[in-house]
Short mmCIF file of C-alpha atoms in Angstrom, two decimals:
data_model
loop_
_atom_site.label_atom_id
_atom_site.label_comp_id
_atom_site.label_asym_id
_atom_site.label_seq_id
_atom_site.Cartn_x
_atom_site.Cartn_y
_atom_site.Cartn_z
CA MET A 1 -6.89 35.81 22.49
CA ILE A 2 -9.97 34.91 20.45
CA THR A 3 -12.45 32.73 22.20
CA SER A 4 -15.27 30.62 20.84
CA THR A 5 -17.93 28.50 22.45
CA ARG A 6 -17.59 26.00 19.62
CA PRO A 7 -14.63 23.70 18.97
CA TRP A 8 -12.51 24.77 16.03
CA THR A 9 -13.53 23.15 12.79
CA ARG A 10 -11.78 23.67 9.48
CA ALA A 11 -13.85 25.96 7.28
CA ARG A 12 -15.73 24.16 4.58
CA TRP A 13 -17.81 25.24 1.64
CA SER A 14 -20.70 22.93 0.93
CA LYS A 15 -22.35 22.95 -2.47
CA ARG A 16 -24.94 20.33 -1.58
CA PRO A 17 -27.85 22.67 -0.71
CA PHE A 18 -27.44 24.58 -3.97
CA ALA A 19 -27.59 22.75 -7.27
CA SER A 20 -25.31 24.30 -9.87
CA GLN A 21 -27.10 25.47 -13.01
CA ARG A 22 -25.79 24.64 -16.46
CA TRP A 23 -27.02 27.86 -18.01
CA LEU A 24 -28.30 31.24 -16.93
CA SER A 25 -32.05 30.79 -17.13
CA GLN A 26 -34.56 33.51 -17.87
CA SER A 27 -36.06 32.93 -14.44
CA ALA A 28 -32.72 33.87 -12.86
CA LEU A 29 -32.70 37.11 -14.81
CA ASP A 30 -36.35 37.75 -13.94
CA ARG A 31 -35.52 37.43 -10.27
CA LEU A 32 -33.61 40.71 -10.47
CA ALA A 33 -37.01 42.42 -10.41
CA GLU A 34 -38.08 40.87 -7.09
CA PRO A 35 -38.23 43.17 -4.03
CA VAL A 36 -35.98 40.92 -1.91
CA GLN A 37 -33.28 38.71 -3.43
CA SER A 38 -30.70 36.32 -1.97
CA TYR A 39 -27.84 34.75 -3.92
CA ILE A 40 -24.96 32.45 -3.07
CA SER A 41 -22.06 31.61 -5.36
CA THR A 42 -20.68 28.12 -5.79
CA SER A 43 -17.63 29.49 -7.62
CA ARG A 44 -14.37 30.52 -5.97
CA ASP A 45 -13.27 32.67 -8.90
CA PRO A 46 -12.79 36.22 -7.51
CA TYR A 47 -13.15 37.81 -10.95
CA LEU A 48 -16.47 36.06 -11.51
CA ASN A 49 -17.89 36.76 -8.06
CA LEU A 50 -17.00 40.45 -8.20
CA SER A 51 -18.45 40.67 -11.72
CA ILE A 52 -21.72 39.08 -10.59
CA GLU A 53 -21.78 41.46 -7.63
CA HIS A 54 -21.41 44.43 -9.99
CA HIS A 55 -24.15 43.06 -12.25
CA LEU A 56 -26.51 42.76 -9.29
CA LEU A 57 -25.71 46.36 -8.37
CA GLN A 58 -26.47 47.60 -11.87
CA GLU A 59 -29.42 45.42 -12.86
CA SER A 60 -31.42 44.61 -9.72
CA ALA A 61 -34.64 46.58 -9.30
CA PRO A 62 -33.99 50.08 -7.84
CA GLU A 63 -36.21 49.46 -4.80
CA SER A 64 -35.00 45.92 -4.12
CA ALA A 65 -32.80 44.59 -1.31
CA VAL A 66 -30.17 42.05 -2.38
CA LEU A 67 -27.91 39.72 -0.38
CA PHE A 68 -24.96 38.06 -2.12
CA LEU A 69 -22.59 35.63 -0.35
CA TYR A 70 -19.45 34.09 -1.84
CA VAL A 71 -16.06 32.57 -1.02
CA ASN A 72 -12.96 33.24 -3.14
CA ARG A 73 -9.80 31.26 -3.68
CA PRO A 74 -6.63 32.94 -2.31
CA SER A 75 -6.52 36.44 -3.76
CA ILE A 76 -5.52 40.00 -2.94
CA ILE A 77 -8.42 42.38 -3.58
CA ILE A 78 -7.43 46.04 -3.85
CA GLY A 79 -9.87 48.95 -3.82
CA ARG A 80 -10.98 50.86 -6.90
CA ASN A 81 -8.65 53.79 -6.13
CA GLN A 82 -5.63 51.95 -4.79
CA ASN A 83 -2.07 51.38 -5.99
CA PRO A 84 -1.03 47.72 -6.50
CA TRP A 85 2.67 48.60 -6.13
CA VAL A 86 1.85 49.99 -2.66
CA GLU A 87 -0.69 47.42 -1.49
CA ALA A 88 0.80 44.07 -2.57
CA ASN A 89 4.13 42.30 -2.65
CA LEU A 90 4.19 41.75 -6.40
CA ALA A 91 7.53 39.94 -6.28
CA LEU A 92 6.05 37.30 -3.99
CA LEU A 93 3.11 36.80 -6.34
CA ASP A 94 5.55 36.44 -9.22
CA LEU A 95 7.56 33.78 -7.37
CA ALA A 96 4.43 31.77 -6.68
CA ARG A 97 3.39 31.83 -10.32
CA HIS A 98 6.81 30.71 -11.47
CA ASN A 99 6.93 27.72 -9.11
CA HIS A 100 9.56 28.67 -6.55
CA PRO A 101 8.41 26.61 -3.54
CA GLU A 102 11.57 27.35 -1.58
CA THR A 103 10.65 31.04 -1.44
CA GLU A 104 6.88 30.72 -1.35
CA PRO A 105 4.96 30.76 1.92
CA PRO A 106 3.46 27.31 2.52
CA SER A 107 0.07 26.14 1.28
CA LEU A 108 -1.02 29.17 -0.76
CA GLY A 109 0.18 28.51 -4.29
CA VAL A 110 -1.02 31.02 -6.87
CA VAL A 111 -2.64 34.16 -5.45
CA ASP A 112 -4.71 36.42 -7.72
CA LEU A 113 -4.41 40.20 -7.70
CA VAL A 114 -7.80 41.82 -8.36
CA ARG A 115 -8.93 45.45 -8.51
CA ARG A 116 -12.56 45.62 -7.45
CA ARG A 117 -15.02 48.30 -8.55
CA SER A 118 -15.81 49.63 -5.08
CA GLY A 119 -13.65 51.81 -2.85
CA GLY A 120 -12.02 50.95 0.45
CA GLY A 121 -8.81 49.18 1.35
CA THR A 122 -7.03 45.98 0.44
CA VAL A 123 -8.15 42.62 1.80
CA PHE A 124 -6.90 39.06 1.47
CA HIS A 125 -9.48 36.43 0.49
CA ASP A 126 -9.24 32.68 0.95
CA GLU A 127 -11.53 29.74 1.69
CA GLY A 128 -11.48 30.58 5.40
CA ASN A 129 -13.58 33.71 5.03
CA VAL A 130 -16.99 34.53 3.58
CA ASN A 131 -17.70 37.69 1.61
CA TRP A 132 -21.06 39.33 2.17
CA THR A 133 -22.69 42.02 0.04
CA VAL A 134 -25.94 43.90 0.57
CA ILE A 135 -27.41 46.18 -2.11
CA THR A 136 -30.30 48.51 -1.31
CA PRO A 137 -31.84 51.81 -2.39
CA PRO A 138 -29.79 54.77 -1.10
CA LYS A 139 -32.64 55.84 1.18
CA ASP A 140 -32.29 52.56 3.10
CA PHE A 141 -28.50 52.77 3.36
CA THR A 142 -26.31 53.67 6.32
CA ARG A 143 -22.69 52.66 6.79
CA ASP A 144 -23.57 50.68 9.93
CA LYS A 145 -26.89 49.06 9.03
CA HIS A 146 -25.66 45.87 7.43
CA ALA A 147 -22.53 45.55 9.55
CA GLU A 148 -24.98 45.51 12.46
CA MET A 149 -26.92 42.79 10.66
CA VAL A 150 -23.76 40.68 10.44
CA VAL A 151 -22.99 41.29 14.13
CA ARG A 152 -26.46 40.05 15.05
CA ALA A 153 -25.74 36.93 12.98
CA LEU A 154 -22.44 36.40 14.81
CA ARG A 155 -24.03 36.87 18.22
CA SER A 156 -26.68 34.31 17.34
CA CYS A 157 -23.70 31.95 16.93
CA ASP A 158 -22.50 32.87 20.45
CA VAL A 159 -19.77 35.23 19.23
CA ASP A 160 -20.64 37.74 21.95
CA ARG A 161 -17.39 39.73 21.62
CA SER A 162 -18.39 41.03 18.19
CA ARG A 163 -19.44 44.62 17.58
CA VAL A 164 -19.37 47.42 14.99
CA ASN A 165 -16.65 49.99 15.65
CA GLU A 166 -16.42 53.68 14.80
CA ARG A 167 -14.92 52.86 11.37
CA HIS A 168 -17.96 50.68 10.54
CA ASP A 169 -15.78 47.55 10.73
CA ILE A 170 -16.65 44.44 12.73
CA VAL A 171 -14.24 43.66 15.56
CA LEU A 172 -13.88 41.22 18.44
CA ASP A 173 -13.14 42.85 21.80
CA GLN A 174 -10.27 41.16 23.64
CA GLY A 175 -10.62 42.53 27.17
CA ALA A 176 -11.83 40.72 30.26
CA ARG A 177 -15.55 40.91 30.91
CA ALA A 178 -15.90 44.19 32.77
CA ILE A 179 -18.83 46.33 31.71
CA GLU A 180 -22.44 45.54 31.09
CA ALA A 181 -23.76 46.12 27.60
CA GLY A 182 -27.25 45.72 26.26
CA CYS A 183 -27.64 42.58 24.21
CA ASP A 184 -29.25 44.64 21.43
CA ASP A 185 -26.42 47.19 21.30
CA THR A 186 -24.32 46.11 18.33
CA HIS A 187 -21.73 48.83 19.05
CA SER A 188 -20.59 47.66 22.49
CA THR A 189 -19.78 44.45 24.34
CA PRO A 190 -19.00 43.55 27.96
CA TYR A 191 -15.39 42.99 26.83
CA MET A 192 -14.59 46.55 25.74
CA SER A 193 -11.56 48.13 27.38
CA ASP A 194 -11.55 51.78 28.44
CA SER A 195 -7.81 52.01 27.78
CA GLY A 196 -8.06 50.46 24.33
CA ASN A 197 -5.71 47.63 25.35
CA PRO A 198 -5.72 44.90 24.36
CA ARG A 199 -6.78 46.17 20.96
CA PRO A 200 -9.86 44.62 19.36
CA LEU A 201 -9.24 42.20 16.50
CA LYS A 202 -10.72 43.18 13.17
CA VAL A 203 -12.71 40.36 11.58
CA SER A 204 -14.58 42.18 8.81
CA GLY A 205 -13.90 45.47 7.06
CA SER A 206 -16.32 47.52 5.00
CA ALA A 207 -16.27 48.91 1.47
CA TYR A 208 -18.97 50.78 -0.41
CA LYS A 209 -20.12 51.79 -3.85
CA LEU A 210 -22.87 54.39 -4.13
CA THR A 211 -24.74 55.25 -7.32
CA ARG A 212 -27.74 57.47 -7.93
CA GLN A 213 -30.18 54.58 -7.54
CA ARG A 214 -28.28 51.96 -5.55
CA ALA A 215 -26.02 51.57 -2.51
CA LEU A 216 -23.66 48.62 -2.07
CA HIS A 217 -21.98 47.60 1.18
CA HIS A 218 -19.70 44.60 1.33
CA GLY A 219 -17.23 43.04 3.73
CA THR A 220 -15.04 39.99 4.22
CA CYS A 221 -15.62 38.04 7.43
CA LEU A 222 -12.59 36.16 8.76
CA LEU A 223 -13.90 32.85 10.05
CA SER A 224 -11.08 30.29 10.02
CA SER A 225 -8.39 31.35 7.58
CA PRO A 226 -5.36 29.04 7.74
CA ASN A 227 -3.17 31.80 6.27
CA LEU A 228 -3.14 34.54 8.91
CA ASN A 229 0.56 34.01 9.58
CA VAL A 230 1.59 34.58 5.95
CA ILE A 231 -0.98 37.14 4.79
CA PRO A 232 1.22 40.04 6.03
CA ASP A 233 3.97 38.86 3.67
CA TYR A 234 1.63 39.24 0.71
CA LEU A 235 0.32 42.64 1.82
CA HIS A 236 3.74 44.16 2.60
CA SER A 237 5.17 46.01 -0.36
CA PRO A 238 8.88 46.86 -0.12
CA ALA A 239 8.21 49.83 -2.42
CA LYS A 240 5.65 51.49 -0.14
CA PRO A 241 8.14 53.79 1.70
CA PHE A 242 9.37 55.11 -1.64
CA ILE A 243 6.00 55.87 -3.26
CA SER A 244 4.00 59.07 -2.85
CA ALA A 245 0.53 58.30 -4.12
CA ARG A 246 -2.87 59.77 -4.58
CA GLY A 247 -5.79 57.51 -3.88
CA VAL A 248 -6.57 55.41 -0.83
CA GLU A 249 -4.02 53.62 1.36
CA SER A 250 -5.06 50.69 3.50
CA VAL A 251 -5.14 51.09 7.28
CA SER A 252 -3.42 48.21 9.07
CA SER A 253 -5.28 46.60 11.96
CA PRO A 254 -4.69 43.49 14.06
CA VAL A 255 -6.87 40.70 12.71
CA GLY A 256 -8.00 37.31 13.92
CA ASN A 257 -10.24 34.37 13.14
CA ILE A 258 -13.71 34.09 14.65
CA LEU A 259 -13.46 30.27 14.62
CA LEU A 260 -16.80 29.62 12.99
CA GLU A 261 -17.78 27.31 10.16
CA ASN A 262 -18.56 28.94 6.81
CA ASP A 263 -21.91 27.16 6.49
CA ARG A 264 -23.16 28.29 9.87
CA PHE A 265 -22.17 31.89 9.22
CA ILE A 266 -23.87 31.82 5.82
CA SER A 267 -27.15 30.46 7.15
CA THR A 268 -27.32 32.92 10.06
CA VAL A 269 -26.57 35.92 7.82
CA GLN A 270 -29.33 34.77 5.48
CA GLU A 271 -31.69 34.51 8.45
CA GLN A 272 -30.83 38.00 9.69
CA PHE A 273 -31.25 39.44 6.19
CA ALA A 274 -34.68 37.79 5.92
CA GLN A 275 -35.71 39.22 9.29
CA LEU A 276 -34.45 42.69 8.38
CA TYR A 277 -36.41 42.81 5.14
CA GLY A 278 -39.39 40.70 6.17
CA VAL A 279 -39.11 38.03 3.49
CA SER A 280 -37.63 34.55 3.61
CA ASN A 281 -36.51 33.60 0.10
CA LYS A 282 -34.58 30.51 -0.85
CA PRO A 283 -31.13 31.65 -2.02
CA GLU A 284 -30.41 31.40 -5.73
CA ALA A 285 -27.18 29.56 -6.61
CA VAL A 286 -24.92 31.37 -9.08
CA ASP A 287 -21.87 30.02 -10.89
CA GLU A 288 -19.86 30.16 -14.12
CA ALA A 289 -23.06 29.84 -16.16
CA TRP A 290 -23.62 33.55 -15.52
CA LEU A 291 -20.67 34.26 -17.81
CA GLU A 292 -23.01 33.45 -20.70
CA HIS A 293 -24.65 36.80 -20.00
CA ASN A 294 -22.85 39.35 -22.20
CA ALA A 295 -22.71 42.14 -19.61
CA ILE A 296 -21.19 39.84 -16.98
CA ARG A 297 -18.69 38.40 -19.45
CA LYS A 298 -17.64 41.91 -20.49
CA GLY A 299 -17.09 42.98 -16.88
CA TYR A 300 -15.28 39.73 -16.11
CA ASP A 301 -12.87 40.13 -19.02
CA GLU A 302 -12.20 43.75 -18.11
CA MET A 303 -11.48 42.88 -14.48
CA ARG A 304 -8.97 40.21 -15.53
CA SER A 305 -7.13 42.59 -17.86
CA LEU A 306 -3.78 44.18 -17.11
CA GLU A 307 -5.22 47.52 -18.14
CA TRP A 308 -7.87 47.41 -15.41
CA THR A 309 -5.45 46.20 -12.74
CA TYR A 310 -2.63 48.67 -13.41
CA LEU A 311 -3.71 51.56 -15.64
CA GLN A 312 -6.53 52.50 -13.26
CA THR A 313 -3.95 53.38 -10.60
CA PRO A 314 -4.16 57.01 -9.42
CA GLN A 315 -1.15 59.20 -10.15
CA PHE A 316 1.95 58.48 -8.05
CA THR A 317 5.66 59.20 -7.76
CA VAL A 318 8.51 56.76 -7.09
CA SER A 319 11.71 58.13 -5.56
CA ASN A 320 14.68 56.62 -3.72
CA ALA A 321 15.67 59.96 -2.14
CA SER A 322 15.14 58.47 1.33
CA ASP A 323 17.44 55.51 0.62
CA SER A 324 20.74 56.49 2.28
CA GLU A 325 22.64 53.75 0.44
CA ALA A 326 21.62 54.87 -3.04
CA ARG A 327 24.52 56.17 -5.12
CA THR A 328 22.10 57.37 -7.77
CA GLN A 329 18.93 59.13 -6.78
CA PHE A 330 15.96 59.35 -9.09
CA GLU A 331 12.29 60.17 -9.34
CA LEU A 332 9.65 58.76 -11.69
CA SER A 333 6.18 60.23 -12.11
CA ILE A 334 3.47 57.76 -13.13
CA ARG A 335 0.07 58.79 -14.45
CA ASN A 336 -2.60 56.34 -15.63
CA GLY A 337 -0.02 53.60 -15.12
CA ALA A 338 2.44 55.17 -17.60
CA ILE A 339 5.62 57.18 -17.12
CA ASN A 340 5.08 60.90 -17.65
CA GLY A 341 8.21 62.43 -16.13
CA GLY A 342 11.35 61.84 -14.12
CA PHE A 343 14.99 62.63 -13.46
CA ALA A 344 18.12 61.12 -11.93
CA TYR A 345 21.45 62.31 -10.58
CA GLU A 346 24.57 60.76 -9.07
CA VAL A 347 24.98 61.46 -5.36
CA GLY A 348 28.01 63.63 -4.70
CA GLU A 349 29.30 67.17 -4.53
CA ASP A 350 28.78 67.88 -8.21
CA GLN A 351 25.19 66.77 -8.66
CA HIS A 352 24.07 67.01 -12.26
CA LYS A 353 20.39 66.44 -12.85
CA ILE A 354 19.58 64.17 -15.79
CA ASP A 355 16.05 64.51 -17.14
CA ILE A 356 14.36 61.36 -18.33
CA SER A 357 14.62 60.68 -22.05
CA PRO A 358 11.47 61.57 -24.02
CA SER A 359 11.70 58.14 -25.67
CA THR A 360 10.52 56.48 -22.45
CA MET A 361 7.60 58.83 -21.82
CA GLY A 362 4.28 57.01 -22.00
CA GLN A 363 5.80 53.61 -21.34
CA ARG A 364 3.54 51.51 -19.13
CA LEU A 365 5.23 50.66 -15.86
CA HIS A 366 3.76 47.17 -15.56
CA GLU A 367 5.06 46.27 -19.03
CA ILE A 368 8.72 46.96 -18.23
CA GLN A 369 10.29 43.51 -18.19
CA ASP A 370 13.94 44.62 -18.24
CA PHE A 371 14.88 47.58 -16.06
CA ASP A 372 18.50 47.39 -17.25
CA SER A 373 17.39 48.37 -20.74
CA PHE A 374 14.88 50.87 -19.39
CA VAL A 375 17.43 52.74 -17.25
CA SER A 376 19.97 52.79 -20.09
CA GLN A 377 17.35 54.31 -22.38
CA ALA A 378 15.81 56.64 -19.79
CA PHE A 379 19.09 58.02 -18.37
CA PRO A 380 21.83 57.41 -20.97
CA ALA A 381 24.22 59.86 -19.27
CA LEU A 382 24.50 57.71 -16.13
CA GLY A 383 27.68 55.73 -15.62
CA ALA A 384 27.57 51.95 -16.05
CA LEU A 385 27.85 51.19 -12.32
CA GLU A 386 25.23 53.75 -11.34
CA SER A 387 22.90 52.56 -14.09
CA HIS A 388 23.23 48.95 -12.92
CA GLN A 389 22.57 49.83 -9.28
CA LEU A 390 19.49 51.85 -10.18
CA SER A 391 18.05 49.10 -12.38
CA ALA A 392 18.64 46.52 -9.63
CA TRP A 393 16.76 48.75 -7.17
CA LEU A 394 13.84 49.08 -9.59
CA HIS A 395 13.75 45.31 -10.15
CA ARG A 396 13.37 44.79 -6.39
CA MET A 397 10.79 47.49 -5.82
CA LEU A 398 8.69 47.45 -9.00
CA PRO A 399 8.75 43.89 -10.37
CA SER A 400 6.96 43.31 -13.64
CA PRO A 401 3.72 41.33 -13.30
CA ALA A 402 4.83 38.72 -15.81
CA TYR A 403 2.57 36.17 -14.15
CA PHE A 404 -0.52 37.97 -15.44
CA THR A 405 0.87 37.91 -18.95
CA GLN A 406 1.33 34.16 -18.68
CA LYS A 407 -2.15 33.73 -17.25
CA GLU A 408 -3.80 35.69 -20.04
CA LYS A 409 -1.91 33.76 -22.72
CA SER A 410 -3.11 30.47 -21.23
CA SER A 411 -6.74 31.59 -20.82
#
């Protein structure tokens, strides 16, 4: 059970200390040359915040240290080298976008699916967690350094169960107080269990992007998300057991809320960052005005595109060979988001392999709206019943992201 010395308060995001700018001033651009920089976003748009983050990585001075804090609306953020058909329940996202409240988990509404530019696993964002990013020169980077900074911030808020684990994540130990640990040791707490039970609760993961001149480390700190009970529904893909994929798969961990207000977490992280780098700068507010900068707008538009979300997926194979109820077994090979091979055959004594029709090669998987037509074209030799059963299976496992098409048309 998670404990807190403070009463639970619903997370809130205050804009009052940071006046929103109407345009991106030259002074804001000039600040990218300063040795220590601190930014906070007043926008909840995940595409914008991740685009600003990328711009800070690319354009901030090579020797500078940068802190960027932001909160996103409900969204699923997958890593640069991940597979959306594996990491997210696309059918559930589709239902939400087409207004099916009877099948939609309560309170979430529309949930964005976003492929970020850094590696790592999938994470769910909402207003109950704060995203933190630190960008430094590579010589100042270690995978623990800034996770330790965040742990010091949490401990200053009396979250004494927090520590950095061996995976560079931040966890809350759940054991009874048993061992003594130094107050400055950010990798142990008095609540650690020798047996590993109960398991610590993960409250912030880590993802990285390293370039020749810059190193980026970011995480998402779970503070008081109201959606913990339904997040697993969004991150459980029914197709996952049937996909063999290159790239990175997420590692599931038990998670929990810290029970801390967003504002308090933000201010203490800013304080720890200032102590770490010896400068106390007033944070610069960023918002939609930054889209007036051409480079940020270009990155923003790319990140919102279907091509970025789906065609960047590493090569993978879909097969129902492990489905004992399938009367027709098949395999599809997908490369760069498009079909580049496959076959099917009816289960039985006289199994005749049917190679996929060349006419479907190169078809983008996310653009297939009607699997009945696709299966008929791809495997014309299949019987009507077998063709229907296969198309129904594909509809369930690989739903078309029609919601993104609608979103782009309305933008």
